[in-house]
């Protein structure tokens, strides 16, 4: 009953906060600009809060502070000075650029990408290769055991002039991969690491093959498509207003939170009864194998005597989990 009352209170807070945001934006003459700014800054407008959902909006509002959005919703201008290392050269305003890095001491990969098209593919030799066209600002360097690639540009969300290619030696298994991706189009042919952490804002990420012990995805308003994954340890995903499509094997634990977006997860190599479940749905739609729920305040614990637990929660979005052995 406590959770039911809490959920109802959250829903009421959402409706009230949205009403106040619209009223304030219209009354102050800011119109859509005010609404847009309120959204990206965490829907925290003149003291309005969204309860549990406010945590997600505040989190992504902070991540998007590095991006200044113009009068046109589709234009952006990143604060690139906060993304680059002052101890390494920054490539600026060049038509073409490329460099190669020895793989001898590289065991980690860190990407900071925004406003560009990026392809991560297989190197033709034993070295790493980074190349780009129509560059506004780019930085690629090795520090310690980590290869860093940082790229920003300015323009339209749906028009990315800067094109980047990152090639890694075939068979590479990183210790850790961290990728922060804003607006853009990102394609990964294959990626293997012990730990993979990805943050995607308003961009689109598609991967053909991912192998990891731990995989964590934080998705804002963009789209993530993972076609073939093997996550031996734990798979975590936080979906805000975006869309996640995941196909792969997760024999271990799973923790997926869907706020206002959509998650379509297809598990291969196991059945519905091979996992235990902790399910919670506030005001969205949830389907888990043969079970489905639509409505308000649903929660269920299912113990199949399995070694793994799938913890799934849906606030106001749609979450679908299917299986094939």
mmCIF file of N, CA, C and O in Angstrom, residues 224-294:
data_model
loop_
_atom_site.group_PDB
_atom_site.id
_atom_site.type_symbol
_atom_site.label_atom_id
_atom_site.label_comp_id
_atom_site.label_asym_id
_atom_site.label_seq_id
_atom_site.Cartn_x
_atom_site.Cartn_y
_atom_site.Cartn_z
ATOM 1 N N UNK A 224 19.497 3.270 -28.960
ATOM 2 C CA UNK A 224 20.577 2.300 -28.911
ATOM 3 C C UNK A 224 20.066 0.972 -29.465
ATOM 4 O O UNK A 224 19.038 0.464 -29.010
ATOM 5 N N UNK A 225 20.799 0.435 -30.446
ATOM 6 C CA UNK A 225 20.454 -0.861 -31.035
ATOM 7 C C UNK A 225 21.665 -1.772 -30.886
ATOM 8 O O UNK A 225 22.731 -1.505 -31.437
ATOM 9 N N UNK A 226 21.506 -2.846 -30.117
ATOM 10 C CA UNK A 226 22.553 -3.838 -29.928
ATOM 11 C C UNK A 226 22.040 -5.156 -30.496
ATOM 12 O O UNK A 226 21.097 -5.737 -29.974
ATOM 13 N N UNK A 227 22.681 -5.612 -31.572
ATOM 14 C CA UNK A 227 22.139 -6.754 -32.311
ATOM 15 C C UNK A 227 22.594 -8.106 -31.772
ATOM 16 O O UNK A 227 21.849 -9.085 -31.837
ATOM 17 N N UNK A 228 23.818 -8.189 -31.275
ATOM 18 C CA UNK A 228 24.347 -9.475 -30.831
ATOM 19 C C UNK A 228 25.270 -9.236 -29.645
ATOM 20 O O UNK A 228 26.406 -8.788 -29.811
ATOM 21 N N UNK A 229 24.784 -9.532 -28.447
ATOM 22 C CA UNK A 229 25.553 -9.262 -27.236
ATOM 23 C C UNK A 229 25.743 -10.533 -26.416
ATOM 24 O O UNK A 229 24.889 -11.420 -26.410
ATOM 25 N N UNK A 230 26.865 -10.582 -25.727
ATOM 26 C CA UNK A 230 27.128 -11.626 -24.756
ATOM 27 C C UNK A 230 27.621 -10.949 -23.488
ATOM 28 O O UNK A 230 28.744 -10.434 -23.440
ATOM 29 N N UNK A 231 26.761 -10.900 -22.471
ATOM 30 C CA UNK A 231 27.095 -10.253 -21.207
ATOM 31 C C UNK A 231 27.113 -11.344 -20.140
ATOM 32 O O UNK A 231 26.068 -11.807 -19.685
ATOM 33 N N UNK A 232 28.293 -11.758 -19.747
ATOM 34 C CA UNK A 232 28.422 -12.912 -18.856
ATOM 35 C C UNK A 232 28.112 -12.587 -17.398
ATOM 36 O O UNK A 232 27.687 -13.464 -16.638
ATOM 37 N N UNK A 233 28.345 -11.345 -16.992
ATOM 38 C CA UNK A 233 28.132 -10.967 -15.598
ATOM 39 C C UNK A 233 26.823 -10.258 -15.362
ATOM 40 O O UNK A 233 25.819 -10.873 -14.981
ATOM 41 N N UNK A 234 26.792 -8.932 -15.619
ATOM 42 C CA UNK A 234 25.592 -8.133 -15.333
ATOM 43 C C UNK A 234 25.347 -7.118 -16.433
ATOM 44 O O UNK A 234 26.277 -6.466 -16.908
ATOM 45 N N UNK A 235 24.083 -6.985 -16.802
ATOM 46 C CA UNK A 235 23.656 -5.992 -17.788
ATOM 47 C C UNK A 235 22.776 -4.969 -17.082
ATOM 48 O O UNK A 235 21.781 -5.311 -16.452
ATOM 49 N N UNK A 236 23.169 -3.686 -17.180
ATOM 50 C CA UNK A 236 22.396 -2.595 -16.588
ATOM 51 C C UNK A 236 22.018 -1.583 -17.662
ATOM 52 O O UNK A 236 22.831 -1.284 -18.541
ATOM 53 N N UNK A 237 20.817 -1.054 -17.566
ATOM 54 C CA UNK A 237 20.383 -0.024 -18.517
ATOM 55 C C UNK A 237 19.439 0.942 -17.821
ATOM 56 O O UNK A 237 18.545 0.526 -17.084
ATOM 57 N N UNK A 238 19.679 2.234 -18.071
ATOM 58 C CA UNK A 238 18.781 3.295 -17.613
ATOM 59 C C UNK A 238 18.292 4.037 -18.846
ATOM 60 O O UNK A 238 19.095 4.631 -19.563
ATOM 61 N N UNK A 239 16.993 4.003 -19.088
ATOM 62 C CA UNK A 239 16.423 4.621 -20.278
ATOM 63 C C UNK A 239 15.544 5.780 -19.850
ATOM 64 O O UNK A 239 14.619 5.606 -19.055
ATOM 65 N N UNK A 240 15.847 6.969 -20.372
ATOM 66 C CA UNK A 240 15.038 8.142 -20.049
ATOM 67 C C UNK A 240 13.858 8.258 -20.980
ATOM 68 O O UNK A 240 12.815 7.646 -20.777
ATOM 69 N N UNK A 241 14.017 9.043 -22.046
ATOM 70 C CA UNK A 241 12.955 9.218 -23.033
ATOM 71 C C UNK A 241 13.345 8.596 -24.370
ATOM 72 O O UNK A 241 12.716 8.854 -25.384
ATOM 73 N N UNK A 242 14.383 7.771 -24.369
ATOM 74 C CA UNK A 242 14.886 7.178 -25.600
ATOM 75 C C UNK A 242 14.374 5.775 -25.839
ATOM 76 O O UNK A 242 13.413 5.319 -25.217
ATOM 77 N N UNK A 243 15.077 5.063 -26.746
ATOM 78 C CA UNK A 243 14.673 3.716 -27.133
ATOM 79 C C UNK A 243 15.876 2.781 -27.113
ATOM 80 O O UNK A 243 16.922 3.089 -27.661
ATOM 81 N N UNK A 244 15.697 1.624 -26.471
ATOM 82 C CA UNK A 244 16.712 0.587 -26.427
ATOM 83 C C UNK A 244 16.183 -0.678 -27.088
ATOM 84 O O UNK A 244 15.102 -1.166 -26.738
ATOM 85 N N UNK A 245 16.962 -1.197 -28.049
ATOM 86 C CA UNK A 245 16.678 -2.502 -28.652
ATOM 87 C C UNK A 245 17.897 -3.378 -28.411
ATOM 88 O O UNK A 245 18.975 -3.098 -28.924
ATOM 89 N N UNK A 246 17.697 -4.428 -27.648
ATOM 90 C CA UNK A 246 18.823 -5.276 -27.227
ATOM 91 C C UNK A 246 18.514 -6.730 -27.539
ATOM 92 O O UNK A 246 17.442 -7.244 -27.187
ATOM 93 N N UNK A 247 19.459 -7.400 -28.199
ATOM 94 C CA UNK A 247 19.359 -8.830 -28.449
ATOM 95 C C UNK A 247 20.667 -9.477 -28.020
ATOM 96 O O UNK A 247 21.743 -9.063 -28.467
ATOM 97 N N UNK A 248 20.582 -10.470 -27.131
ATOM 98 C CA UNK A 248 21.807 -11.115 -26.691
ATOM 99 C C UNK A 248 21.595 -12.022 -25.503
ATOM 100 O O UNK A 248 20.483 -12.167 -24.980
ATOM 101 N N UNK A 249 22.683 -12.612 -25.060
ATOM 102 C CA UNK A 249 22.673 -13.545 -23.941
ATOM 103 C C UNK A 249 23.088 -12.844 -22.657
ATOM 104 O O UNK A 249 24.110 -12.165 -22.623
ATOM 105 N N UNK A 250 22.269 -13.026 -21.612
ATOM 106 C CA UNK A 250 22.580 -12.463 -20.296
ATOM 107 C C UNK A 250 22.311 -13.553 -19.254
ATOM 108 O O UNK A 250 21.254 -13.593 -18.621
ATOM 109 N N UNK A 251 23.241 -14.481 -19.069
ATOM 110 C CA UNK A 251 23.030 -15.548 -18.098
ATOM 111 C C UNK A 251 23.096 -15.081 -16.646
ATOM 112 O O UNK A 251 22.597 -15.758 -15.748
ATOM 113 N N UNK A 252 23.703 -13.925 -16.426
ATOM 114 C CA UNK A 252 23.811 -13.391 -15.073
ATOM 115 C C UNK A 252 22.645 -12.484 -14.718
ATOM 116 O O UNK A 252 21.512 -12.721 -15.115
ATOM 117 N N UNK A 253 22.940 -11.405 -14.007
ATOM 118 C CA UNK A 253 21.900 -10.496 -13.528
ATOM 119 C C UNK A 253 21.620 -9.392 -14.533
ATOM 120 O O UNK A 253 22.466 -9.029 -15.347
ATOM 121 N N UNK A 254 20.403 -8.824 -14.423
ATOM 122 C CA UNK A 254 19.997 -7.702 -15.254
ATOM 123 C C UNK A 254 19.263 -6.683 -14.392
ATOM 124 O O UNK A 254 18.488 -7.048 -13.518
ATOM 125 N N UNK A 255 19.535 -5.404 -14.650
ATOM 126 C CA UNK A 255 18.858 -4.323 -13.939
ATOM 127 C C UNK A 255 18.513 -3.252 -14.963
ATOM 128 O O UNK A 255 19.391 -2.546 -15.454
ATOM 129 N N UNK A 256 17.232 -3.139 -15.311
ATOM 130 C CA UNK A 256 16.786 -2.200 -16.339
ATOM 131 C C UNK A 256 15.735 -1.273 -15.745
ATOM 132 O O UNK A 256 14.748 -1.723 -15.161
ATOM 133 N N UNK A 257 15.961 0.036 -15.905
ATOM 134 C CA UNK A 257 15.006 1.051 -15.472
ATOM 135 C C UNK A 257 14.576 1.862 -16.684
ATOM 136 O O UNK A 257 15.411 2.423 -17.383
ATOM 137 N N UNK A 258 13.283 1.920 -16.921
ATOM 138 C CA UNK A 258 12.748 2.656 -18.064
ATOM 139 C C UNK A 258 11.838 3.764 -17.539
ATOM 140 O O UNK A 258 10.795 3.480 -16.942
ATOM 141 N N UNK A 259 12.252 5.023 -17.744
ATOM 142 C CA UNK A 259 11.487 6.150 -17.214
ATOM 143 C C UNK A 259 10.293 6.491 -18.112
ATOM 144 O O UNK A 259 9.150 6.220 -17.761
ATOM 145 N N UNK A 260 10.574 7.073 -19.286
ATOM 146 C CA UNK A 260 9.504 7.487 -20.188
ATOM 147 C C UNK A 260 9.758 7.015 -21.616
ATOM 148 O O UNK A 260 9.094 7.449 -22.541
ATOM 149 N N UNK A 261 10.724 6.123 -21.796
ATOM 150 C CA UNK A 261 11.078 5.665 -23.124
ATOM 151 C C UNK A 261 10.562 4.269 -23.420
ATOM 152 O O UNK A 261 9.561 3.824 -22.854
ATOM 153 N N UNK A 262 11.294 3.568 -24.297
ATOM 154 C CA UNK A 262 10.908 2.224 -24.716
ATOM 155 C C UNK A 262 12.108 1.299 -24.653
ATOM 156 O O UNK A 262 13.202 1.663 -25.094
ATOM 157 N N UNK A 263 11.893 0.106 -24.132
ATOM 158 C CA UNK A 263 12.942 -0.909 -24.069
ATOM 159 C C UNK A 263 12.388 -2.216 -24.623
ATOM 160 O O UNK A 263 11.393 -2.730 -24.117
ATOM 161 N N UNK A 264 13.043 -2.729 -25.659
ATOM 162 C CA UNK A 264 12.665 -4.004 -26.262
ATOM 163 C C UNK A 264 13.882 -4.920 -26.152
ATOM 164 O O UNK A 264 14.863 -4.758 -26.886
ATOM 165 N N UNK A 265 13.829 -5.879 -25.222
ATOM 166 C CA UNK A 265 14.977 -6.717 -24.898
ATOM 167 C C UNK A 265 14.650 -8.162 -25.234
ATOM 168 O O UNK A 265 13.654 -8.717 -24.742
ATOM 169 N N UNK A 266 15.487 -8.768 -26.072
ATOM 170 C CA UNK A 266 15.295 -10.165 -26.442
ATOM 171 C C UNK A 266 16.498 -10.964 -25.957
ATOM 172 O O UNK A 266 17.632 -10.713 -26.379
ATOM 173 N N UNK A 267 16.245 -11.932 -25.062
ATOM 174 C CA UNK A 267 17.295 -12.733 -24.459
ATOM 175 C C UNK A 267 17.415 -14.060 -25.200
ATOM 176 O O UNK A 267 16.429 -14.786 -25.360
ATOM 177 N N UNK A 268 18.628 -14.363 -25.636
ATOM 178 C CA UNK A 268 18.889 -15.610 -26.338
ATOM 179 C C UNK A 268 19.613 -16.591 -25.422
ATOM 180 O O UNK A 268 20.328 -16.191 -24.501
ATOM 181 N N UNK A 269 19.416 -17.873 -25.673
ATOM 182 C CA UNK A 269 20.145 -18.894 -24.939
ATOM 183 C C UNK A 269 19.564 -19.256 -23.593
ATOM 184 O O UNK A 269 20.158 -20.052 -22.850
ATOM 185 N N UNK A 270 18.420 -18.714 -23.215
ATOM 186 C CA UNK A 270 17.770 -19.074 -21.957
ATOM 187 C C UNK A 270 16.269 -18.844 -22.083
ATOM 188 O O UNK A 270 15.799 -18.179 -23.011
ATOM 189 N N UNK A 271 15.530 -19.395 -21.130
ATOM 190 C CA UNK A 271 14.079 -19.270 -21.141
ATOM 191 C C UNK A 271 13.614 -18.393 -19.991
ATOM 192 O O UNK A 271 14.400 -17.998 -19.119
ATOM 193 N N UNK A 272 12.338 -18.118 -19.968
ATOM 194 C CA UNK A 272 11.751 -17.275 -18.925
ATOM 195 C C UNK A 272 11.977 -17.853 -17.533
ATOM 196 O O UNK A 272 12.204 -17.116 -16.567
ATOM 197 N N UNK A 273 11.964 -19.188 -17.403
ATOM 198 C CA UNK A 273 12.078 -19.836 -16.102
ATOM 199 C C UNK A 273 13.519 -19.966 -15.621
ATOM 200 O O UNK A 273 13.759 -20.448 -14.512
ATOM 201 N N UNK A 274 14.472 -19.513 -16.406
ATOM 202 C CA UNK A 274 15.886 -19.614 -16.017
ATOM 203 C C UNK A 274 16.344 -18.446 -15.151
ATOM 204 O O UNK A 274 17.535 -18.369 -14.797
ATOM 205 N N UNK A 275 15.427 -17.531 -14.822
ATOM 206 C CA UNK A 275 15.788 -16.343 -14.050
ATOM 207 C C UNK A 275 14.724 -16.042 -13.001
ATOM 208 O O UNK A 275 13.548 -16.392 -13.164
ATOM 209 N N UNK A 276 15.137 -15.385 -11.928
ATOM 210 C CA UNK A 276 14.204 -14.818 -10.955
ATOM 211 C C UNK A 276 13.915 -13.378 -11.356
ATOM 212 O O UNK A 276 14.717 -12.747 -12.071
ATOM 213 N N UNK A 277 12.797 -12.814 -10.838
ATOM 214 C CA UNK A 277 12.387 -11.485 -11.278
ATOM 215 C C UNK A 277 11.942 -10.611 -10.108
ATOM 216 O O UNK A 277 11.295 -11.076 -9.167
ATOM 217 N N UNK A 278 12.321 -9.347 -10.216
ATOM 218 C CA UNK A 278 11.825 -8.292 -9.334
ATOM 219 C C UNK A 278 11.219 -7.242 -10.253
ATOM 220 O O UNK A 278 11.945 -6.487 -10.902
ATOM 221 N N UNK A 279 9.892 -7.198 -10.324
ATOM 222 C CA UNK A 279 9.198 -6.371 -11.307
ATOM 223 C C UNK A 279 8.447 -5.238 -10.626
ATOM 224 O O UNK A 279 7.829 -5.425 -9.575
ATOM 225 N N UNK A 280 8.498 -4.064 -11.257
ATOM 226 C CA UNK A 280 7.754 -2.903 -10.753
ATOM 227 C C UNK A 280 7.361 -2.011 -11.920
ATOM 228 O O UNK A 280 8.200 -1.659 -12.747
ATOM 229 N N UNK A 281 6.097 -1.683 -11.996
ATOM 230 C CA UNK A 281 5.593 -0.835 -13.075
ATOM 231 C C UNK A 281 4.672 0.212 -12.470
ATOM 232 O O UNK A 281 3.685 -0.128 -11.806
ATOM 233 N N UNK A 282 4.988 1.492 -12.681
ATOM 234 C CA UNK A 282 4.198 2.565 -12.081
ATOM 235 C C UNK A 282 2.984 2.918 -12.928
ATOM 236 O O UNK A 282 1.848 2.760 -12.494
ATOM 237 N N UNK A 283 3.226 3.413 -14.150
ATOM 238 C CA UNK A 283 2.103 3.827 -14.994
ATOM 239 C C UNK A 283 2.355 3.504 -16.461
ATOM 240 O O UNK A 283 1.783 4.113 -17.343
ATOM 241 N N UNK A 284 3.235 2.534 -16.727
ATOM 242 C CA UNK A 284 3.585 2.200 -18.098
ATOM 243 C C UNK A 284 3.054 0.842 -18.509
ATOM 244 O O UNK A 284 2.075 0.341 -17.962
ATOM 245 N N UNK A 285 3.761 0.234 -19.471
ATOM 246 C CA UNK A 285 3.401 -1.084 -19.977
ATOM 247 C C UNK A 285 4.599 -2.006 -19.839
ATOM 248 O O UNK A 285 5.699 -1.654 -20.254
ATOM 249 N N UNK A 286 4.391 -3.190 -19.277
ATOM 250 C CA UNK A 286 5.470 -4.133 -19.062
ATOM 251 C C UNK A 286 5.060 -5.526 -19.520
ATOM 252 O O UNK A 286 3.998 -6.021 -19.144
ATOM 253 N N UNK A 287 5.926 -6.145 -20.324
ATOM 254 C CA UNK A 287 5.735 -7.533 -20.745
ATOM 255 C C UNK A 287 7.016 -8.294 -20.463
ATOM 256 O O UNK A 287 8.097 -7.898 -20.904
ATOM 257 N N UNK A 288 6.899 -9.382 -19.712
ATOM 258 C CA UNK A 288 8.040 -10.226 -19.382
ATOM 259 C C UNK A 288 7.671 -11.659 -19.728
ATOM 260 O O UNK A 288 6.916 -12.306 -18.993
ATOM 261 N N UNK A 289 8.166 -12.134 -20.847
ATOM 262 C CA UNK A 289 7.825 -13.476 -21.279
ATOM 263 C C UNK A 289 6.338 -13.635 -21.474
ATOM 264 O O UNK A 289 5.716 -12.942 -22.289
ATOM 265 N N UNK A 290 5.737 -14.519 -20.700
ATOM 266 C CA UNK A 290 4.302 -14.793 -20.806
ATOM 267 C C UNK A 290 3.452 -13.852 -19.966
ATOM 268 O O UNK A 290 2.224 -13.912 -20.008
ATOM 269 N N UNK A 291 4.087 -12.980 -19.199
ATOM 270 C CA UNK A 291 3.364 -12.066 -18.311
ATOM 271 C C UNK A 291 3.329 -10.664 -18.901
ATOM 272 O O UNK A 291 4.312 -10.199 -19.461
ATOM 273 N N UNK A 292 2.208 -9.997 -18.729
ATOM 274 C CA UNK A 292 2.101 -8.613 -19.192
ATOM 275 C C UNK A 292 1.241 -7.822 -18.226
ATOM 276 O O UNK A 292 0.344 -8.371 -17.566
ATOM 277 N N UNK A 293 1.536 -6.522 -18.155
ATOM 278 C CA UNK A 293 0.771 -5.644 -17.263
ATOM 279 C C UNK A 293 0.694 -4.251 -17.862
ATOM 280 O O UNK A 293 1.677 -3.725 -18.379
ATOM 281 N N UNK A 294 -0.475 -3.687 -17.798
ATOM 282 C CA UNK A 294 -0.703 -2.308 -18.224
ATOM 283 C C UNK A 294 -1.550 -1.627 -17.160
ATOM 284 O O UNK A 294 -2.611 -2.123 -16.799
#
